[in-house]
Coordinates of C-alpha atoms in Angstrom, one line a residue:
X1 CA 235.1 209.5 8.4
X2 CA 238.6 208.1 7.5
X3 CA 238.3 210.1 4.3
X4 CA 237.3 213.4 6.1
X5 CA 240.2 213.0 8.8
X6 CA 242.7 212.4 5.8
X7 CA 241.5 215.3 4.3
X8 CA 241.9 217.6 7.1
X9 CA 245.3 216.3 7.6
X10 CA 246.4 217.0 4.0
X11 CA 244.7 220.5 4.5
X12 CA 247.0 221.0 7.5
X13 CA 250.0 220.0 5.9
X14 CA 249.1 222.2 2.7
X15 CA 248.4 225.2 4.9
X16 CA 251.8 224.6 7.0
X17 CA 253.7 224.7 3.8
X18 CA 251.7 227.0 1.8
X19 CA 249.8 229.8 4.3
X20 CA 248.2 231.4 1.4
X21 CA 245.7 228.3 1.3
X22 CA 244.3 228.6 4.4
X23 CA 241.1 230.6 3.3
X24 CA 240.3 228.0 0.4
X25 CA 241.2 225.2 2.8
X26 CA 238.4 226.4 5.3
X27 CA 236.0 226.9 2.4
X28 CA 236.5 223.4 1.6
X29 CA 235.5 222.2 5.1
X30 CA 232.6 224.2 5.4
X31 CA 231.2 223.1 2.0
X32 CA 231.6 219.5 3.1
X33 CA 229.7 220.4 6.4
X34 CA 226.8 222.0 4.3
X35 CA 226.1 219.1 2.2
X36 CA 226.4 216.6 5.5
X37 CA 223.3 213.9 5.7
X38 CA 220.6 215.4 8.2
X39 CA 219.4 213.1 10.8
X40 CA 215.9 213.9 10.1
X41 CA 214.9 215.5 6.4
X42 CA 211.8 216.8 7.4
X43 CA 209.2 217.7 10.1
X44 CA 207.2 214.4 10.6
X45 CA 203.8 214.2 12.4
X46 CA 202.3 211.0 13.9
X47 CA 198.4 210.7 14.8
X48 CA 197.9 208.0 16.8
X49 CA 194.7 206.1 18.7
X50 CA 193.8 203.6 20.6
X51 CA 190.6 202.0 22.2
X52 CA 191.1 199.8 25.1
X53 CA 188.4 197.4 26.8
X54 CA 188.4 195.1 29.7
X55 CA 186.3 193.0 31.9
X56 CA 186.9 190.7 34.9
X57 CA 185.7 189.9 38.3
X58 CA 188.6 190.8 40.9
X59 CA 188.0 194.6 40.9
X60 CA 190.8 195.8 43.5
X61 CA 188.9 198.9 44.5
X62 CA 186.5 196.4 45.8
X63 CA 188.7 194.2 47.6
X64 CA 189.1 191.5 44.8
X65 CA 185.7 190.9 43.6
X66 CA 183.6 193.0 41.6
X67 CA 183.6 194.1 37.8
X68 CA 187.0 195.3 36.6
X69 CA 184.9 196.8 33.5
X70 CA 186.6 199.5 31.9
X71 CA 187.0 201.5 28.7
X72 CA 189.6 203.9 27.2
X73 CA 190.3 206.2 24.4
X74 CA 193.5 207.9 23.8
X75 CA 194.4 210.1 21.2
X76 CA 198.1 211.4 20.9
X77 CA 200.0 213.3 18.3
X78 CA 204.0 213.2 17.9
X79 CA 205.5 215.9 16.2
X80 CA 209.5 215.5 15.5
X81 CA 211.1 218.6 14.2
X82 CA 214.6 219.0 12.8
X83 CA 216.3 222.0 14.4
X84 CA 219.6 221.7 12.0
X85 CA 221.4 218.9 10.6
X86 CA 222.3 217.1 13.9
X87 CA 219.3 218.1 16.2
X88 CA 216.1 216.7 16.6
X89 CA 213.1 218.0 18.8
X90 CA 209.9 215.6 19.5
X91 CA 206.8 216.7 21.3
X92 CA 204.7 214.0 22.2
X93 CA 201.3 215.1 23.7
X94 CA 198.5 212.8 24.7
X95 CA 194.9 212.3 26.5
X96 CA 193.5 209.5 27.9
X97 CA 189.6 209.3 28.8
X98 CA 188.5 206.6 30.7
X99 CA 185.3 204.9 31.8
X100 CA 185.6 202.6 34.5
X101 CA 182.7 200.3 36.5
X102 CA 185.4 199.5 39.0
X103 CA 186.7 202.8 39.9
X104 CA 183.0 204.1 39.9
X105 CA 182.6 202.2 43.1
X106 CA 185.3 204.3 45.0
X107 CA 181.6 205.8 46.2
X108 CA 178.7 203.4 45.3
X109 CA 176.7 205.1 47.5
X110 CA 175.3 207.8 44.7
X111 CA 171.7 206.9 45.0
X112 CA 171.3 205.5 41.4
X113 CA 170.7 202.2 42.3
X114 CA 171.3 199.3 44.9
X115 CA 175.0 199.5 45.7
X116 CA 176.5 196.6 44.2
X117 CA 180.2 195.9 43.5
X118 CA 179.4 194.0 40.3
X119 CA 177.5 197.5 39.2
X120 CA 178.7 200.5 38.3
X121 CA 177.7 203.8 40.3
X122 CA 177.4 207.2 38.5
X123 CA 179.9 209.2 40.7
X124 CA 182.9 211.4 39.5
X125 CA 185.1 208.7 40.0
X126 CA 183.4 206.8 37.0
X127 CA 185.3 208.7 34.4
X128 CA 188.3 210.5 34.3
X129 CA 190.6 212.4 31.9
X130 CA 194.5 211.6 32.1
X131 CA 196.9 214.2 30.2
X132 CA 200.6 214.5 29.3
X133 CA 203.2 216.1 27.5
X134 CA 206.5 214.9 26.5
X135 CA 209.5 216.7 25.2
X136 CA 212.8 214.8 23.9
X137 CA 215.9 216.8 22.2
X138 CA 218.1 214.2 20.4
X139 CA 222.1 215.4 19.3
X140 CA 223.9 213.6 17.1
X141 CA 227.8 213.7 16.3
X142 CA 229.1 214.3 13.1
X143 CA 229.8 211.0 12.2
X144 CA 226.7 209.7 13.9
X145 CA 228.2 207.5 15.9
X146 CA 227.1 209.1 19.3
X147 CA 223.8 210.4 20.2
X148 CA 222.4 212.4 23.3
X149 CA 219.3 212.8 24.6
X150 CA 217.5 214.6 27.3
X151 CA 213.5 214.8 27.9
X152 CA 211.2 216.0 30.2
X153 CA 207.6 215.1 31.0
X154 CA 204.5 216.2 32.7
X155 CA 201.3 214.3 33.6
X156 CA 198.0 214.8 35.5
X157 CA 194.9 213.0 36.5
X158 CA 192.5 213.7 39.1
X159 CA 194.2 212.0 42.1
X160 CA 198.2 212.6 40.8
X161 CA 200.7 214.7 39.2
X162 CA 203.8 213.8 37.7
X163 CA 206.8 215.6 36.5
X164 CA 209.8 213.2 34.7
X165 CA 213.2 214.1 33.2
X166 CA 215.8 212.1 32.2
X167 CA 218.5 211.5 29.5
X168 CA 220.7 208.7 27.2
X169 CA 223.7 208.4 25.8
X170 CA 224.4 206.1 22.7
X171 CA 227.6 204.8 21.3
X172 CA 227.8 203.0 17.9
X173 CA 231.3 201.4 16.6
X174 CA 232.4 198.7 14.0
X175 CA 230.7 200.6 11.1
X176 CA 227.7 200.7 13.4
X177 CA 227.3 197.3 13.7
X178 CA 227.6 197.5 17.6
X179 CA 225.6 199.7 19.7
X180 CA 225.4 200.5 23.4
X181 CA 222.9 203.1 25.2
X182 CA 222.8 204.1 28.6
X183 CA 219.7 205.7 30.1
X184 CA 218.4 207.5 33.2
X185 CA 214.8 208.8 34.3
X186 CA 213.4 210.5 37.3
X187 CA 210.0 210.8 37.7
X188 CA 208.5 212.8 40.8
X189 CA 204.9 212.1 41.5
X190 CA 202.4 213.8 43.8
X191 CA 199.3 212.0 44.8
X192 CA 195.8 213.9 45.7
X193 CA 194.6 210.8 47.9
X194 CA 191.1 209.6 47.2
X195 CA 189.9 206.9 49.6
X196 CA 186.7 204.6 49.8
X197 CA 183.8 206.8 50.5
X198 CA 182.5 205.0 53.6
X199 CA 186.1 205.3 55.2
X200 CA 186.2 209.0 55.2
X201 CA 184.3 209.7 58.1
X202 CA 186.9 207.9 59.7
X203 CA 190.1 210.3 58.7
X204 CA 191.1 213.0 60.5
X205 CA 188.1 215.4 62.0
X206 CA 185.7 212.9 60.6
X207 CA 182.4 212.1 62.7
X208 CA 182.8 208.2 62.2
X209 CA 179.4 206.7 62.6
X210 CA 177.7 209.8 63.1
X211 CA 178.4 211.0 59.6
X212 CA 175.3 211.4 57.4
X213 CA 176.3 208.3 55.4
X214 CA 175.6 206.3 58.1
X215 CA 172.0 208.1 58.7
X216 CA 171.0 208.1 55.5
X217 CA 171.8 204.3 55.2
X218 CA 171.5 201.5 57.3
X219 CA 174.2 199.3 58.2
X220 CA 173.3 195.4 57.9
X221 CA 175.6 192.8 59.5
X222 CA 178.0 194.3 61.9
X223 CA 176.5 197.2 62.9
X224 CA 179.2 198.2 65.1
X225 CA 181.3 199.3 61.9
X226 CA 185.1 200.2 63.0
X227 CA 187.6 200.3 59.8
X228 CA 191.4 200.2 60.4
X229 CA 191.8 203.0 58.6
X230 CA 193.9 206.4 58.7
X231 CA 195.0 208.7 56.3
X232 CA 198.3 208.8 54.1
X233 CA 200.5 211.5 55.6
X234 CA 203.4 210.6 52.8
X235 CA 201.6 212.0 49.3
X236 CA 204.7 211.8 47.2
X237 CA 206.1 208.8 44.9
X238 CA 209.4 208.9 43.3
X239 CA 210.8 206.7 40.6
X240 CA 214.5 206.3 39.6
X241 CA 215.3 204.5 36.5
X242 CA 218.8 203.1 34.7
X243 CA 218.9 201.0 31.5
X244 CA 221.4 199.4 29.7
X245 CA 221.0 198.1 26.0
X246 CA 223.6 196.2 23.6
X247 CA 223.0 195.7 20.3
X248 CA 225.2 193.6 17.7
X249 CA 224.7 192.4 14.1
X250 CA 225.6 189.0 14.2
X251 CA 225.6 188.0 10.7
X252 CA 224.0 189.6 7.4
X253 CA 220.8 188.0 8.7
X254 CA 220.7 188.0 12.3
X255 CA 220.9 190.8 15.3
X256 CA 220.8 190.4 18.6
X257 CA 220.1 192.7 21.7
X258 CA 220.1 192.5 25.5
X259 CA 219.1 194.7 27.9
X260 CA 219.3 195.4 31.8
X261 CA 217.0 198.1 33.6
X262 CA 217.0 199.0 37.3
X263 CA 213.8 200.6 39.1
X264 CA 214.0 201.9 42.5
X265 CA 210.8 203.7 43.8
X266 CA 210.0 205.3 47.1
X267 CA 207.4 207.1 49.0
X268 CA 203.4 206.2 48.6
X269 CA 203.2 203.0 46.8
X270 CA 199.9 201.9 47.9
X271 CA 196.9 202.7 45.8
X272 CA 194.3 204.9 48.6
X273 CA 191.0 203.8 46.9
X274 CA 191.7 200.2 46.8
X275 CA 189.8 198.2 49.5
X276 CA 191.0 195.2 51.8
X277 CA 188.8 192.7 53.6
X278 CA 189.8 190.8 56.6
X279 CA 188.6 187.6 57.4
X280 CA 188.9 187.7 61.4
X281 CA 186.5 190.7 61.5
X282 CA 182.8 190.4 60.8
X283 CA 181.4 192.1 57.6
X284 CA 179.2 195.2 57.5
X285 CA 177.2 196.0 54.4
X286 CA 175.4 199.0 53.0
X287 CA 172.8 197.6 50.7
X288 CA 174.5 194.9 48.8
X289 CA 178.0 196.5 49.0
X290 CA 180.5 195.6 51.6
X291 CA 182.2 198.4 53.7
X292 CA 186.0 198.2 53.4
X293 CA 188.2 196.6 56.7
X294 CA 190.9 199.1 55.5
X295 CA 192.5 200.2 52.5
X296 CA 195.7 198.7 50.6
X297 CA 198.9 199.1 52.8
X298 CA 202.5 198.3 50.8
X299 CA 205.9 199.1 51.7
X300 CA 207.2 202.5 50.9
X301 CA 210.3 201.0 48.9
X302 CA 210.5 198.8 46.1
X303 CA 213.6 197.8 43.8
X304 CA 212.6 196.4 40.3
X305 CA 215.3 194.9 38.0
X306 CA 214.5 193.1 34.6
X307 CA 216.9 191.4 32.3
X308 CA 216.1 190.3 28.7
X309 CA 216.9 189.9 25.2
X310 CA 216.1 190.1 21.5
X311 CA 216.8 188.1 18.4
X312 CA 215.8 188.8 14.8
X313 CA 216.4 186.7 12.0
X314 CA 215.9 187.7 8.5
X315 CA 214.7 184.2 6.8
X316 CA 214.1 185.8 3.1
X317 CA 212.4 189.0 1.1
X318 CA 209.1 187.8 2.9
X319 CA 209.6 186.6 6.3
X320 CA 211.5 188.0 9.4
X321 CA 211.5 186.5 12.9
X322 CA 211.8 188.8 15.9
X323 CA 212.2 186.8 19.3
X324 CA 212.1 187.9 22.9
X325 CA 212.4 187.0 26.3
X326 CA 212.7 188.9 30.0
X327 CA 213.0 187.9 33.2
X328 CA 212.0 190.3 36.2
X329 CA 212.3 190.3 40.0
X330 CA 211.7 192.7 42.8
X331 CA 212.1 192.8 46.4
X332 CA 208.0 192.7 47.0
X333 CA 208.6 189.1 46.0
X334 CA 207.3 188.8 42.2
X335 CA 209.1 187.1 39.6
X336 CA 208.2 187.0 36.3
X337 CA 208.9 185.8 32.9
X338 CA 207.8 187.1 29.5
X339 CA 208.3 185.4 25.8
X340 CA 207.0 186.8 22.6
X341 CA 207.7 185.8 18.9
X342 CA 206.8 188.1 16.0
X343 CA 206.5 187.2 12.1
X344 CA 206.6 190.2 9.9
X345 CA 205.6 189.2 6.8
X346 CA 206.2 191.5 3.7
X347 CA 203.8 191.5 0.8
X348 CA 205.2 193.7 -1.7
X349 CA 207.1 197.1 -1.1
X350 CA 204.1 198.4 0.6
X351 CA 202.5 195.9 2.9
X352 CA 203.7 194.2 5.7
X353 CA 201.6 191.8 8.4
X354 CA 202.7 191.3 11.9
X355 CA 201.1 188.4 13.7
X356 CA 202.7 187.8 17.0
X357 CA 202.3 185.9 20.4
X358 CA 203.3 186.9 24.0
X359 CA 203.4 184.6 27.0
X360 CA 203.6 186.1 30.5
X361 CA 203.6 184.4 34.1
X362 CA 204.6 185.9 37.4
X363 CA 204.7 184.7 41.3
X364 CA 202.3 186.7 43.8
X365 CA 203.6 189.5 45.8
X366 CA 204.3 188.7 49.4
X367 CA 201.6 191.0 50.2
X368 CA 198.6 189.8 48.2
X369 CA 196.1 187.6 49.2
X370 CA 192.4 187.5 47.7
X371 CA 189.0 188.6 49.2
X372 CA 188.7 188.1 53.0
X373 CA 192.0 186.3 52.9
X374 CA 194.3 188.8 55.1
X375 CA 194.0 189.2 58.8
X376 CA 194.0 192.3 60.7
X377 CA 197.2 191.8 62.8
X378 CA 199.3 191.8 59.1
X379 CA 201.6 195.1 58.5
X380 CA 201.2 195.0 54.8
X381 CA 198.2 194.1 52.7
X382 CA 196.5 194.1 49.1
X383 CA 194.1 192.3 47.2
X384 CA 195.3 193.8 43.5
X385 CA 195.1 191.0 41.2
X386 CA 198.1 192.7 39.4
X387 CA 200.2 191.5 42.5
X388 CA 198.8 187.9 42.1
X389 CA 200.3 184.9 40.9
X390 CA 198.7 184.5 37.4
X391 CA 199.8 183.6 33.7
X392 CA 198.4 185.8 30.5
X393 CA 198.3 184.9 27.0
X394 CA 198.3 187.8 24.3
X395 CA 197.3 187.4 20.5
X396 CA 197.7 190.2 18.3
X397 CA 197.9 191.0 14.5
X398 CA 198.8 194.1 12.6
X399 CA 199.2 195.6 9.5
X400 CA 201.3 198.3 8.2
X401 CA 201.5 200.2 4.3
X402 CA 204.1 202.0 3.5
X403 CA 203.9 204.9 0.8
X404 CA 207.9 204.9 -0.1
X405 CA 207.2 207.8 -2.3
X406 CA 204.6 209.6 -0.2
X407 CA 202.5 210.1 -3.4
X408 CA 199.1 210.8 -1.1
X409 CA 199.3 214.2 0.5
X410 CA 196.8 216.6 2.5
X411 CA 198.2 220.0 1.6
X412 CA 201.7 219.8 2.9
X413 CA 201.0 216.8 5.1
X414 CA 202.8 213.6 2.6
X415 CA 201.6 210.2 4.2
X416 CA 204.6 208.0 4.8
X417 CA 202.9 205.0 6.6
X418 CA 199.8 203.9 8.3
X419 CA 199.6 200.9 11.1
X420 CA 196.6 199.3 11.9
X421 CA 196.6 196.4 15.1
X422 CA 194.5 194.5 17.0
X423 CA 195.5 192.9 20.5
X424 CA 193.7 190.0 22.6
X425 CA 194.8 189.4 26.1
X426 CA 193.5 186.7 28.5
X427 CA 194.6 185.8 32.3
X428 CA 194.0 182.6 33.5
X429 CA 192.2 184.6 36.5
X430 CA 189.8 185.8 34.1
X431 CA 190.7 189.2 32.9
X432 CA 190.1 189.9 29.0
X433 CA 190.8 192.3 27.4
X434 CA 190.9 194.0 24.0
X435 CA 192.9 196.7 22.2
X436 CA 192.7 198.6 18.7
X437 CA 195.3 200.9 17.7
X438 CA 196.0 202.9 14.5
X439 CA 198.7 205.4 13.4
X440 CA 199.4 207.6 10.3
X441 CA 202.8 209.0 9.7
X442 CA 203.2 212.4 7.6
X443 CA 205.8 214.3 6.4
X444 CA 205.6 217.9 5.9
X445 CA 207.1 219.5 2.8

């Protein structure tokens, strides 16, 4: 950069003294720009996919008890396109197809067998597809010390639709050893509330116990079933986030970063199809399924604050240590701590192994209580164990293959890298999950 400034200064002096050289000076600057290194040399395409499965016995759909069995398959494609030397457009499109025993019990009375919170029904809510599209535009300054981005996203599922937009600004200085990023995002979501099947007759214009459901099935226990239920009038949810990240290269071997994230949410923050059971109301059943006393009720505002840091240390040509810690707090009463360590192991020029461990613990939200532990006099209540007190351990292992010369190719697609990972997660509440993911990066030439 200093060489460029000196050259331009000399050209200006030369032009002031000898005006006849102005044309040649312009040609020299133009030639300089023509050979400026591009932010992204070629179009790159990432093909990503993942398979996720989980199981547990604290389903929020059935009030804190019942199977949490779920499987999800997510293929994604990411295309990064260099528009010119300074600008890159990235398109990220994905589809998530899941099958959930838990969510199938939004309507457990489908006649496929005795209704039971630990058995899947074959209703429409058993499976669904979530689709999303993200577009990000990035512009870098000539000296590559400033980066601006703008992004837009859209996502859709059977019970909600979301629009998002935002941007970021990154500044590098001190020979790119110091970096500061500020980012902000807005998400505007609209719910199409889906309520537990037995509560729908008690909504506006419903027939209550005169509904066909209660003619088709016999209520046992409390035959005078009368839930605490009214439909949500606010169907929107807005989320606003602001983030700061500061990174510094401390030594030739060590790099550190700190981050602060603020999120404000407002609107419908309850999940409409999650049941709650009260201990002061007599139970009502259809077959083996307990009818909901109410649905989850949570405040319509939530402020989240998270602060954390990373420390990477280069041991030698084989080993690198990557440490991470984050503290989280919100005004619903949840505090959490996350700590992780990843140790990339480089095997030659092409293969890298990625073993890692992550520990997480959180306190319970003020509004959480388990199955039949709430009372009907409470203003807010949930039996979603994601908001409970728990700790979790996560173990993962990955392998990356990098073809530095992109020798393997399919037509004009030259393979740059392959990444495979396996993750195992377990909570002390009993929830277990497995994730297998794979990604292939190609350069288009």
